[in-house]
Amino acid sequence: MKKFVSFLLASVMVVSLAACGGNGTSATQGTAGGGSGESKAAGGDSDTIKIGYISDLTGSTSLWGQAGLNGALLAVEDVNEAGGVLGKKIEVVPMDGKGEPADSVSAYKKLVDENGIVASIGTNFSSCNIPMASVADEKHVPILGTATSNEQITIDENGNLHPYSFRMCFIDSFQGTVIGNYAAKDLGYKSAAILTVAGNTYSEGVGEFIIDSFEENGGKVVSQEQCQDADTDFRAQLSNMNKQNPDVLFIVMTDYSKIALVATQARELGMKCQFMGTDGWDSGELAKAANGALEGSYYLSRIGFNSEEAAAFGERYQEVYNIALEGECLFGYDGVMWVVDAIKRADSADPEKVRDALESTDTFKGLIGTLVMDSATHNPAMDCAIYKCEGDAFKFHEIIKYEDLQ
């Protein structure tokens, strides 16, 4: 682990954010590419500062998008009740990026060109934020990715910084290395299989680091299989992996319903191995959807609601929205608060000055924990957590301290 820390310092963990839709707080609704309007000055009209929010609000992962939106709206409520910022109210303008790269880019352009935002929060998909990063550099309006863990969100393939792209979650190299290390050293597994989604930058990226870390710590990856994003039958891949009798199967996906299908089908085929995953497993619906097939399984993610502040926010969130908790709501809240903090320090709602303030952030303490930011990479460092499935829910198991990885 130690030899990995110098890289980790240059690119680590962040957490998600988001914004929109909610109780007692108005938000300007919109959809990517739809409608027309006159271009507005950055920050909106004279008495409103606008912050964009892009996520999947209608598709298969809208559970997370809406949660982030709800969290962002609660942040708007808190900021405005406290007097706003620079003497103005703030407003979140949501756009449906549908979890697709082209739609997310279109949504961002519309937020900038027609709504005059100072910054945009989202998405939570690396595949969307990688193309968005280049557009943000052209538009000179910062974006803050939430669960976007691929290295190329903030650093392009040639090693150059995207000056207008930031993130709030750990990167693929971090979580892949930590979970691979944890499986081999802490849990003592000797052999592993891994299932990734072909062409998915998150799945393939994290998977590579899991393999490297697991084998560097004495384990052996005995089977590697891939599926397509639209697949719902994984029995062929699982049968191949089962022949190798692995101790652990890493399921590297982001769609909780498909993760549950993989686990269910694996048990039906008689697979006895442990299942492990990454932050793509982070849904309150996963364990119930698997109907017992994930019992005893582990995944790595952010600390979530396991701090006093986040737990209190979770209670408030459920009182307001009366829905199950999803960690993305914390990121939505913190995303708005980080932008507001940057506006205050910049003493301006000009997007370029807000960008400079975001880059000069040393630490940001939010509901998701304390982000220790690296100005050279726009990546944060932070603690992470291991969760274990017990019955119909994943429960907090232990914290892995960032300083312990050094």
Tab-separated table of C-alpha atoms in Angstrom:
chain	number	residue	atom	x	y	z
A	1	MET	CA	0.000	0.000	0.000
A	2	LYS	CA	2.807	2.414	0.857
A	3	LYS	CA	4.259	2.578	-2.634
A	4	PHE	CA	0.833	3.587	-3.863
A	5	VAL	CA	0.412	6.565	-1.567
A	6	SER	CA	2.494	9.090	-3.491
A	7	PHE	CA	0.155	8.534	-6.405
A	8	LEU	CA	-2.808	8.575	-4.084
A	9	LEU	CA	-1.860	12.014	-2.800
A	10	ALA	CA	-1.888	13.277	-6.374
A	11	SER	CA	-5.304	11.827	-7.080
A	12	VAL	CA	-7.687	10.486	-4.497
A	13	MET	CA	-11.068	10.335	-3.117
A	14	VAL	CA	-13.995	12.608	-3.210
A	15	VAL	CA	-17.603	12.286	-2.724
A	16	SER	CA	-20.707	12.971	-4.624
A	17	LEU	CA	-22.921	16.024	-4.787
A	18	ALA	CA	-26.080	16.992	-6.594
A	19	ALA	CA	-29.048	19.297	-6.607
A	20	CYS	CA	-32.798	19.753	-7.128
A	21	GLY	CA	-36.477	19.069	-6.645
A	22	GLY	CA	-37.986	19.455	-3.229
A	23	ASN	CA	-40.254	20.562	-0.457
A	24	GLY	CA	-40.901	24.209	-0.022
A	25	THR	CA	-38.034	25.244	-2.287
A	26	SER	CA	-38.487	26.148	-5.937
A	27	ALA	CA	-36.152	24.911	-8.629
A	28	THR	CA	-36.161	25.643	-12.328
A	29	GLN	CA	-36.830	22.314	-14.061
A	30	GLY	CA	-35.239	21.482	-17.420
A	31	THR	CA	-34.227	18.656	-19.700
A	32	ALA	CA	-31.129	18.294	-21.804
A	33	GLY	CA	-31.463	19.782	-25.241
A	34	GLY	CA	-35.083	20.856	-24.833
A	35	GLY	CA	-36.532	24.333	-25.223
A	36	SER	CA	-34.873	27.597	-26.086
A	37	GLY	CA	-34.071	30.796	-24.319
A	38	GLU	CA	-31.924	33.880	-24.341
A	39	SER	CA	-28.406	33.600	-23.039
A	40	LYS	CA	-28.088	35.024	-19.548
A	41	ALA	CA	-25.208	36.503	-17.625
A	42	ALA	CA	-23.332	34.130	-15.331
A	43	GLY	CA	-25.083	33.783	-12.005
A	44	GLY	CA	-28.530	34.661	-13.392
A	45	ASP	CA	-30.519	37.815	-12.738
A	46	SER	CA	-29.643	40.547	-10.262
A	47	ASP	CA	-31.029	38.866	-7.160
A	48	THR	CA	-30.347	35.178	-7.876
A	49	ILE	CA	-27.163	33.127	-8.212
A	50	LYS	CA	-27.780	29.952	-10.186
A	51	ILE	CA	-26.014	26.637	-9.687
A	52	GLY	CA	-26.546	23.828	-12.179
A	53	TYR	CA	-27.196	20.191	-11.368
A	54	ILE	CA	-26.886	17.360	-13.893
A	55	SER	CA	-27.769	13.735	-13.250
A	56	ASP	CA	-29.953	10.878	-14.394
A	57	LEU	CA	-33.396	12.097	-13.315
A	58	THR	CA	-35.574	9.759	-15.390
A	59	GLY	CA	-33.594	6.601	-16.178
A	60	SER	CA	-32.603	3.369	-14.434
A	61	THR	CA	-30.273	5.156	-11.984
A	62	SER	CA	-32.574	8.093	-11.229
A	63	LEU	CA	-32.768	6.834	-7.645
A	64	TRP	CA	-29.364	8.419	-7.116
A	65	GLY	CA	-29.969	11.443	-9.303
A	66	GLN	CA	-33.131	12.397	-7.468
A	67	ALA	CA	-31.489	11.832	-4.079
A	68	GLY	CA	-28.684	14.217	-4.983
A	69	LEU	CA	-31.228	16.698	-6.229
A	70	ASN	CA	-33.169	16.514	-2.989
A	71	GLY	CA	-30.018	17.034	-0.932
A	72	ALA	CA	-29.061	20.051	-3.000
A	73	LEU	CA	-32.464	21.615	-2.460
A	74	LEU	CA	-32.086	21.293	1.296
A	75	ALA	CA	-28.762	23.112	0.990
A	76	VAL	CA	-30.469	25.875	-1.015
A	77	GLU	CA	-33.072	26.152	1.729
A	78	ASP	CA	-30.389	26.475	4.423
A	79	VAL	CA	-28.305	29.025	2.517
A	80	ASN	CA	-31.286	31.213	1.651
A	81	GLU	CA	-32.739	31.086	5.162
A	82	ALA	CA	-29.336	32.268	6.428
A	83	GLY	CA	-29.442	35.295	4.111
A	84	GLY	CA	-28.043	33.853	0.893
A	85	VAL	CA	-24.580	34.710	-0.424
A	86	LEU	CA	-23.266	38.129	-1.506
A	87	GLY	CA	-26.684	39.486	-0.612
A	88	LYS	CA	-28.419	37.234	-3.154
A	89	LYS	CA	-30.522	34.098	-3.053
A	90	ILE	CA	-29.191	30.932	-4.645
A	91	GLU	CA	-31.139	28.628	-6.940
A	92	VAL	CA	-30.449	25.144	-8.258
A	93	VAL	CA	-31.269	24.546	-11.915
A	94	PRO	CA	-31.546	20.794	-12.619
A	95	MET	CA	-31.067	19.150	-15.987
A	96	ASP	CA	-31.660	15.517	-16.917
A	97	GLY	CA	-28.453	14.086	-18.354
A	98	LYS	CA	-30.106	10.632	-18.428
A	99	GLY	CA	-26.831	9.025	-17.357
A	100	GLU	CA	-25.612	9.379	-20.953
A	101	PRO	CA	-22.501	11.292	-22.136
A	102	ALA	CA	-24.139	13.172	-25.025
A	103	ASP	CA	-27.199	14.160	-22.990
A	104	SER	CA	-25.040	15.294	-20.068
A	105	VAL	CA	-22.860	17.463	-22.319
A	106	SER	CA	-25.989	18.997	-23.870
A	107	ALA	CA	-27.426	19.636	-20.422
A	108	TYR	CA	-24.240	21.411	-19.308
A	109	LYS	CA	-24.173	23.608	-22.423
A	110	LYS	CA	-27.771	24.619	-21.888
A	111	LEU	CA	-27.146	25.456	-18.241
A	112	VAL	CA	-24.255	27.724	-19.224
A	113	ASP	CA	-25.667	29.307	-22.372
A	114	GLU	CA	-29.300	29.728	-21.374
A	115	ASN	CA	-29.364	29.761	-17.584
A	116	GLY	CA	-26.163	31.597	-16.676
A	117	ILE	CA	-24.936	29.246	-13.947
A	118	VAL	CA	-21.803	29.961	-11.902
A	119	ALA	CA	-20.942	26.250	-11.555
A	120	SER	CA	-22.539	22.852	-12.104
A	121	ILE	CA	-22.752	19.833	-9.790
A	122	GLY	CA	-22.753	16.300	-11.239
A	123	THR	CA	-22.825	13.907	-12.816
A	124	ASN	CA	-22.100	10.737	-10.864
A	125	PHE	CA	-20.824	8.856	-13.931
A	126	SER	CA	-17.238	8.957	-15.197
A	127	SER	CA	-18.384	8.213	-18.733
A	128	CYS	CA	-20.407	11.453	-18.691
A	129	ASN	CA	-17.914	13.731	-16.954
A	130	ILE	CA	-14.932	12.830	-19.123
A	131	PRO	CA	-16.424	14.562	-22.209
A	132	MET	CA	-17.982	17.258	-20.020
A	133	ALA	CA	-14.543	18.210	-18.665
A	134	SER	CA	-13.273	19.374	-22.070
A	135	VAL	CA	-16.445	21.375	-22.696
A	136	ALA	CA	-16.147	23.012	-19.256
A	137	ASP	CA	-12.616	24.092	-20.145
A	138	GLU	CA	-14.026	25.764	-23.270
A	139	LYS	CA	-16.972	27.382	-21.479
A	140	HIS	CA	-14.924	28.486	-18.432
A	141	VAL	CA	-17.654	27.395	-15.986
A	142	PRO	CA	-16.563	24.811	-13.377
A	143	ILE	CA	-18.142	21.397	-12.909
A	144	LEU	CA	-17.992	19.310	-9.720
A	145	GLY	CA	-18.341	15.582	-10.351
A	146	THR	CA	-19.873	13.525	-7.584
A	147	ALA	CA	-19.142	9.773	-7.808
A	148	THR	CA	-16.947	10.239	-10.886
A	149	SER	CA	-13.911	8.154	-10.030
A	150	ASN	CA	-12.029	7.773	-13.324
A	151	GLU	CA	-8.672	9.592	-13.386
A	152	GLN	CA	-9.505	11.374	-16.654
A	153	ILE	CA	-12.253	13.429	-15.006
A	154	THR	CA	-9.640	15.970	-13.891
A	155	ILE	CA	-6.467	14.874	-15.726
A	156	ASP	CA	-6.634	14.129	-19.449
A	157	GLU	CA	-5.012	11.138	-21.151
A	158	ASN	CA	-1.864	13.202	-21.780
A	159	GLY	CA	-1.479	14.096	-18.111
A	160	ASN	CA	-2.775	17.676	-18.419
A	161	LEU	CA	-5.082	19.185	-15.814
A	162	HIS	CA	-8.656	20.062	-16.784
A	163	PRO	CA	-8.726	23.503	-15.099
A	164	TYR	CA	-12.516	23.665	-14.782
A	165	SER	CA	-13.208	20.087	-13.653
A	166	PHE	CA	-13.292	19.010	-9.998
A	167	ARG	CA	-14.536	15.962	-8.131
A	168	MET	CA	-15.790	14.918	-4.687
A	169	CYS	CA	-15.120	11.153	-4.660
A	170	PHE	CA	-12.178	8.837	-4.552
A	171	ILE	CA	-10.664	7.811	-7.843
A	172	ASP	CA	-10.563	4.371	-9.440
A	173	SER	CA	-6.961	3.690	-8.464
A	174	PHE	CA	-7.730	4.405	-4.818
A	175	GLN	CA	-10.800	2.262	-4.337
A	176	GLY	CA	-9.571	-0.541	-6.580
A	177	THR	CA	-6.291	-0.721	-4.679
A	178	VAL	CA	-7.916	-0.525	-1.242
A	179	ILE	CA	-10.563	-3.208	-1.862
A	180	GLY	CA	-8.077	-5.543	-3.555
A	181	ASN	CA	-5.696	-5.110	-0.646
A	182	TYR	CA	-8.504	-5.629	1.882
A	183	ALA	CA	-9.613	-8.893	0.229
A	184	ALA	CA	-6.102	-10.338	0.139
A	185	LYS	CA	-4.627	-9.073	3.405
A	186	ASP	CA	-7.517	-8.443	5.796
A	187	LEU	CA	-9.833	-11.239	4.652
A	188	GLY	CA	-7.087	-13.630	3.550
A	189	TYR	CA	-8.534	-14.650	0.178
A	190	LYS	CA	-6.071	-16.409	-2.125
A	191	SER	CA	-7.963	-16.691	-5.422
A	192	ALA	CA	-10.364	-14.322	-7.133
A	193	ALA	CA	-12.638	-13.938	-10.145
A	194	ILE	CA	-13.732	-10.568	-11.489
A	195	LEU	CA	-16.725	-9.495	-13.589
A	196	THR	CA	-16.618	-6.113	-15.349
A	197	VAL	CA	-18.776	-4.335	-17.918
A	198	ALA	CA	-17.168	-4.101	-21.362
A	199	GLY	CA	-16.594	-0.529	-22.496
A	200	ASN	CA	-17.598	0.994	-19.153
A	201	THR	CA	-14.773	3.313	-18.045
A	202	TYR	CA	-15.641	2.974	-14.353
A	203	SER	CA	-15.976	-0.804	-14.342
A	204	GLU	CA	-12.886	-1.540	-16.409
A	205	GLY	CA	-10.785	1.114	-14.661
A	206	VAL	CA	-11.547	-0.023	-11.111
A	207	GLY	CA	-11.233	-3.647	-12.178
A	208	GLU	CA	-7.654	-3.186	-13.350
A	209	PHE	CA	-6.585	-1.770	-9.999
A	210	ILE	CA	-8.386	-4.524	-8.069
A	211	ILE	CA	-6.493	-7.159	-10.051
A	212	ASP	CA	-3.121	-5.445	-9.556
A	213	SER	CA	-3.628	-4.886	-5.835
A	214	PHE	CA	-4.993	-8.370	-5.124
A	215	GLU	CA	-2.070	-10.027	-6.870
A	216	GLU	CA	0.531	-7.667	-5.379
A	217	ASN	CA	-0.693	-8.789	-1.962
A	218	GLY	CA	-0.277	-12.506	-2.646
A	219	GLY	CA	-3.593	-13.396	-4.291
A	220	LYS	CA	-4.178	-14.771	-7.772
A	221	VAL	CA	-6.935	-13.735	-10.179
A	222	VAL	CA	-8.005	-17.058	-11.716
A	223	SER	CA	-10.838	-15.833	-13.939
A	224	GLN	CA	-11.734	-12.575	-15.695
A	225	GLU	CA	-15.090	-12.217	-17.435
A	226	GLN	CA	-16.978	-9.325	-19.020
A	227	CYS	CA	-20.627	-8.648	-19.770
A	228	GLN	CA	-22.442	-6.064	-21.850
A	229	ASP	CA	-24.224	-3.131	-20.269
A	230	ALA	CA	-27.649	-4.364	-21.385
A	231	ASP	CA	-27.155	-7.971	-20.191
A	232	THR	CA	-29.525	-9.517	-17.662
A	233	ASP	CA	-28.356	-13.130	-17.937
A	234	PHE	CA	-24.850	-13.696	-16.560
A	235	ARG	CA	-24.942	-17.483	-16.259
A	236	ALA	CA	-22.392	-18.156	-19.002
A	237	GLN	CA	-19.756	-15.927	-17.398
A	238	LEU	CA	-20.567	-17.211	-13.914
A	239	SER	CA	-20.307	-20.834	-15.037
A	240	ASN	CA	-16.836	-20.169	-16.435
A	241	MET	CA	-15.741	-18.526	-13.193
A	242	ASN	CA	-17.266	-21.256	-11.028
A	243	LYS	CA	-15.036	-23.856	-12.729
A	244	GLN	CA	-12.027	-22.085	-11.162
A	245	ASN	CA	-13.544	-22.248	-7.655
A	246	PRO	CA	-12.443	-18.727	-6.567
A	247	ASP	CA	-12.499	-17.592	-2.947
A	248	VAL	CA	-14.004	-14.233	-3.932
A	249	LEU	CA	-15.849	-12.744	-6.897
A	250	PHE	CA	-15.445	-9.004	-7.483
A	251	ILE	CA	-18.595	-7.633	-9.176
A	252	VAL	CA	-17.615	-4.218	-10.562
A	253	MET	CA	-20.854	-2.554	-11.663
A	254	THR	CA	-22.940	0.533	-10.902
A	255	ASP	CA	-26.498	-0.736	-11.487
A	256	TYR	CA	-27.687	-2.244	-8.201
A	257	SER	CA	-30.437	-4.279	-9.893
A	258	LYS	CA	-27.866	-6.044	-12.096
A	259	ILE	CA	-25.475	-6.598	-9.197
A	260	ALA	CA	-28.361	-8.327	-7.426
A	261	LEU	CA	-29.029	-10.440	-10.536
A	262	VAL	CA	-25.381	-11.519	-10.742
A	263	ALA	CA	-25.381	-12.588	-7.087
A	264	THR	CA	-28.717	-14.401	-7.388
A	265	GLN	CA	-27.715	-16.264	-10.535
A	266	ALA	CA	-24.327	-17.167	-9.036
A	267	ARG	CA	-25.978	-18.770	-6.015
A	268	GLU	CA	-28.426	-20.619	-8.273
A	269	LEU	CA	-25.409	-22.091	-10.078
A	270	GLY	CA	-23.967	-23.256	-6.759
A	271	MET	CA	-21.178	-20.693	-6.389
A	272	LYS	CA	-19.991	-20.638	-2.767
A	273	CYS	CA	-17.453	-17.808	-2.992
A	274	GLN	CA	-17.593	-14.447	-1.277
A	275	PHE	CA	-18.861	-11.422	-3.231
A	276	MET	CA	-17.157	-8.029	-3.035
A	277	GLY	CA	-17.693	-4.673	-4.705
A	278	THR	CA	-16.900	-0.989	-4.825
A	279	ASP	CA	-18.887	2.224	-4.476
A	280	GLY	CA	-21.105	1.201	-7.388
A	281	TRP	CA	-22.850	-1.027	-4.837
A	282	ASP	CA	-23.805	1.951	-2.692
A	283	SER	CA	-27.606	1.676	-2.680
A	284	GLY	CA	-30.038	1.000	0.135
A	285	GLU	CA	-32.027	-1.191	-2.272
A	286	LEU	CA	-29.225	-3.612	-3.184
A	287	ALA	CA	-29.445	-6.159	-0.362
A	288	LYS	CA	-33.227	-6.450	-0.601
A	289	ALA	CA	-33.077	-6.806	-4.394
A	290	ALA	CA	-30.634	-9.726	-4.000
A	291	ASN	CA	-33.052	-11.518	-1.653
A	292	GLY	CA	-30.355	-13.027	0.545
A	293	ALA	CA	-27.842	-13.852	-2.204
A	294	LEU	CA	-25.423	-11.160	-0.967
A	295	GLU	CA	-25.435	-12.234	2.693
A	296	GLY	CA	-21.956	-11.679	4.179
A	297	SER	CA	-20.691	-9.740	1.164
A	298	TYR	CA	-18.532	-6.610	1.445
A	299	TYR	CA	-18.144	-3.402	-0.500
A	300	LEU	CA	-16.059	-0.251	-0.143
A	301	SER	CA	-17.508	3.242	-0.331
A	302	ARG	CA	-17.625	6.573	1.418
A	303	ILE	CA	-18.437	6.941	5.114
A	304	GLY	CA	-22.005	7.905	4.267
A	305	PHE	CA	-24.360	8.437	7.187
A	306	ASN	CA	-21.931	7.051	9.774
A	307	SER	CA	-20.956	10.408	11.285
A	308	GLU	CA	-23.025	12.376	13.764
A	309	GLU	CA	-23.623	15.245	11.321
A	310	ALA	CA	-24.580	12.997	8.410
A	311	ALA	CA	-26.865	10.883	10.592
A	312	ALA	CA	-28.741	14.000	11.734
A	313	PHE	CA	-29.072	15.137	8.138
A	314	GLY	CA	-30.391	11.709	7.196
A	315	GLU	CA	-33.161	12.032	9.766
A	316	ARG	CA	-34.067	15.457	8.415
A	317	TYR	CA	-34.016	14.164	4.836
A	318	GLN	CA	-36.422	11.351	5.622
A	319	GLU	CA	-38.753	13.658	7.505
A	320	VAL	CA	-38.927	15.973	4.494
A	321	TYR	CA	-39.074	13.464	1.641
A	322	ASN	CA	-40.327	10.289	3.351
A	323	ILE	CA	-38.154	8.043	1.150
A	324	ALA	CA	-35.241	5.673	1.739
A	325	LEU	CA	-31.821	7.205	2.285
A	326	GLU	CA	-29.317	7.235	-0.551
A	327	GLY	CA	-25.774	8.547	-0.003
A	328	GLU	CA	-25.990	10.795	-3.052
A	329	CYS	CA	-28.167	13.208	-1.070
A	330	LEU	CA	-25.119	14.026	1.065
A	331	PHE	CA	-23.161	14.869	-2.062
A	332	GLY	CA	-25.931	17.070	-3.376
A	333	TYR	CA	-25.957	19.028	-0.146
A	334	ASP	CA	-22.164	19.314	0.075
A	335	GLY	CA	-21.844	20.225	-3.589
A	336	VAL	CA	-24.006	23.297	-3.142
A	337	MET	CA	-22.214	24.204	0.069
A	338	TRP	CA	-18.778	23.914	-1.535
A	339	VAL	CA	-19.818	26.199	-4.405
A	340	VAL	CA	-21.281	28.704	-1.910
A	341	ASP	CA	-18.062	28.544	0.120
A	342	ALA	CA	-16.067	29.281	-3.048
A	343	ILE	CA	-18.345	32.227	-3.941
A	344	LYS	CA	-17.825	33.691	-0.469
A	345	ARG	CA	-14.054	33.340	-0.611
A	346	ALA	CA	-13.950	34.760	-4.128
A	347	ASP	CA	-16.322	37.553	-3.084
A	348	SER	CA	-17.780	37.076	-6.544
A	349	ALA	CA	-20.217	34.938	-8.531
A	350	ASP	CA	-18.056	35.169	-11.649
A	351	PRO	CA	-17.465	31.542	-12.769
A	352	GLU	CA	-13.742	32.044	-13.359
A	353	LYS	CA	-13.240	33.493	-9.884
A	354	VAL	CA	-15.349	30.690	-8.412
A	355	ARG	CA	-13.082	28.224	-10.240
A	356	ASP	CA	-10.010	29.851	-8.713
A	357	ALA	CA	-11.549	29.596	-5.248
A	358	LEU	CA	-12.436	25.938	-5.758
A	359	GLU	CA	-8.858	25.213	-6.807
A	360	SER	CA	-7.439	27.058	-3.802
A	361	THR	CA	-9.534	24.985	-1.369
A	362	ASP	CA	-7.273	23.437	1.252
A	363	THR	CA	-9.881	21.425	3.118
A	364	PHE	CA	-13.653	21.350	2.902
A	365	LYS	CA	-15.581	19.877	5.816
A	366	GLY	CA	-18.974	18.578	4.807
A	367	LEU	CA	-21.464	15.854	5.565
A	368	ILE	CA	-19.381	13.416	3.528
A	369	GLY	CA	-16.339	14.065	5.713
A	370	THR	CA	-13.318	16.300	5.382
A	371	LEU	CA	-11.965	16.574	1.862
A	372	VAL	CA	-8.233	17.293	1.736
A	373	MET	CA	-7.860	18.821	-1.704
A	374	ASP	CA	-4.894	18.670	-4.059
A	375	SER	CA	-4.808	21.806	-6.215
A	376	ALA	CA	-2.547	20.107	-8.764
A	377	THR	CA	-5.073	17.358	-9.554
A	378	HIS	CA	-8.432	18.682	-8.276
A	379	ASN	CA	-8.772	15.383	-6.391
A	380	PRO	CA	-9.501	15.000	-2.670
A	381	ALA	CA	-8.201	12.579	-0.076
A	382	MET	CA	-10.485	11.218	2.640
A	383	ASP	CA	-11.342	8.237	4.799
A	384	CYS	CA	-13.443	5.411	3.371
A	385	ALA	CA	-15.613	2.657	4.830
A	386	ILE	CA	-16.263	-1.062	4.443
A	387	TYR	CA	-19.891	-2.246	4.491
A	388	LYS	CA	-21.107	-5.808	5.104
A	389	CYS	CA	-24.438	-7.363	4.121
A	390	GLU	CA	-26.412	-8.588	7.120
A	391	GLY	CA	-29.932	-9.717	6.329
A	392	ASP	CA	-31.789	-7.290	4.088
A	393	ALA	CA	-29.303	-4.418	4.439
A	394	PHE	CA	-25.638	-3.536	4.170
A	395	LYS	CA	-24.354	-2.276	7.500
A	396	PHE	CA	-21.335	-0.182	8.377
A	397	HIS	CA	-18.428	-2.531	9.172
A	398	GLU	CA	-15.285	-0.444	9.657
A	399	ILE	CA	-13.482	2.742	8.656
A	400	ILE	CA	-10.230	2.656	6.715
A	401	LYS	CA	-8.342	5.798	7.693
A	402	TYR	CA	-6.578	7.683	4.956
A	403	GLU	CA	-3.508	8.187	7.139
A	404	ASP	CA	-3.266	4.426	7.727
A	405	LEU	CA	-2.711	3.907	4.010
A	406	GLN	CA	0.504	5.898	4.054
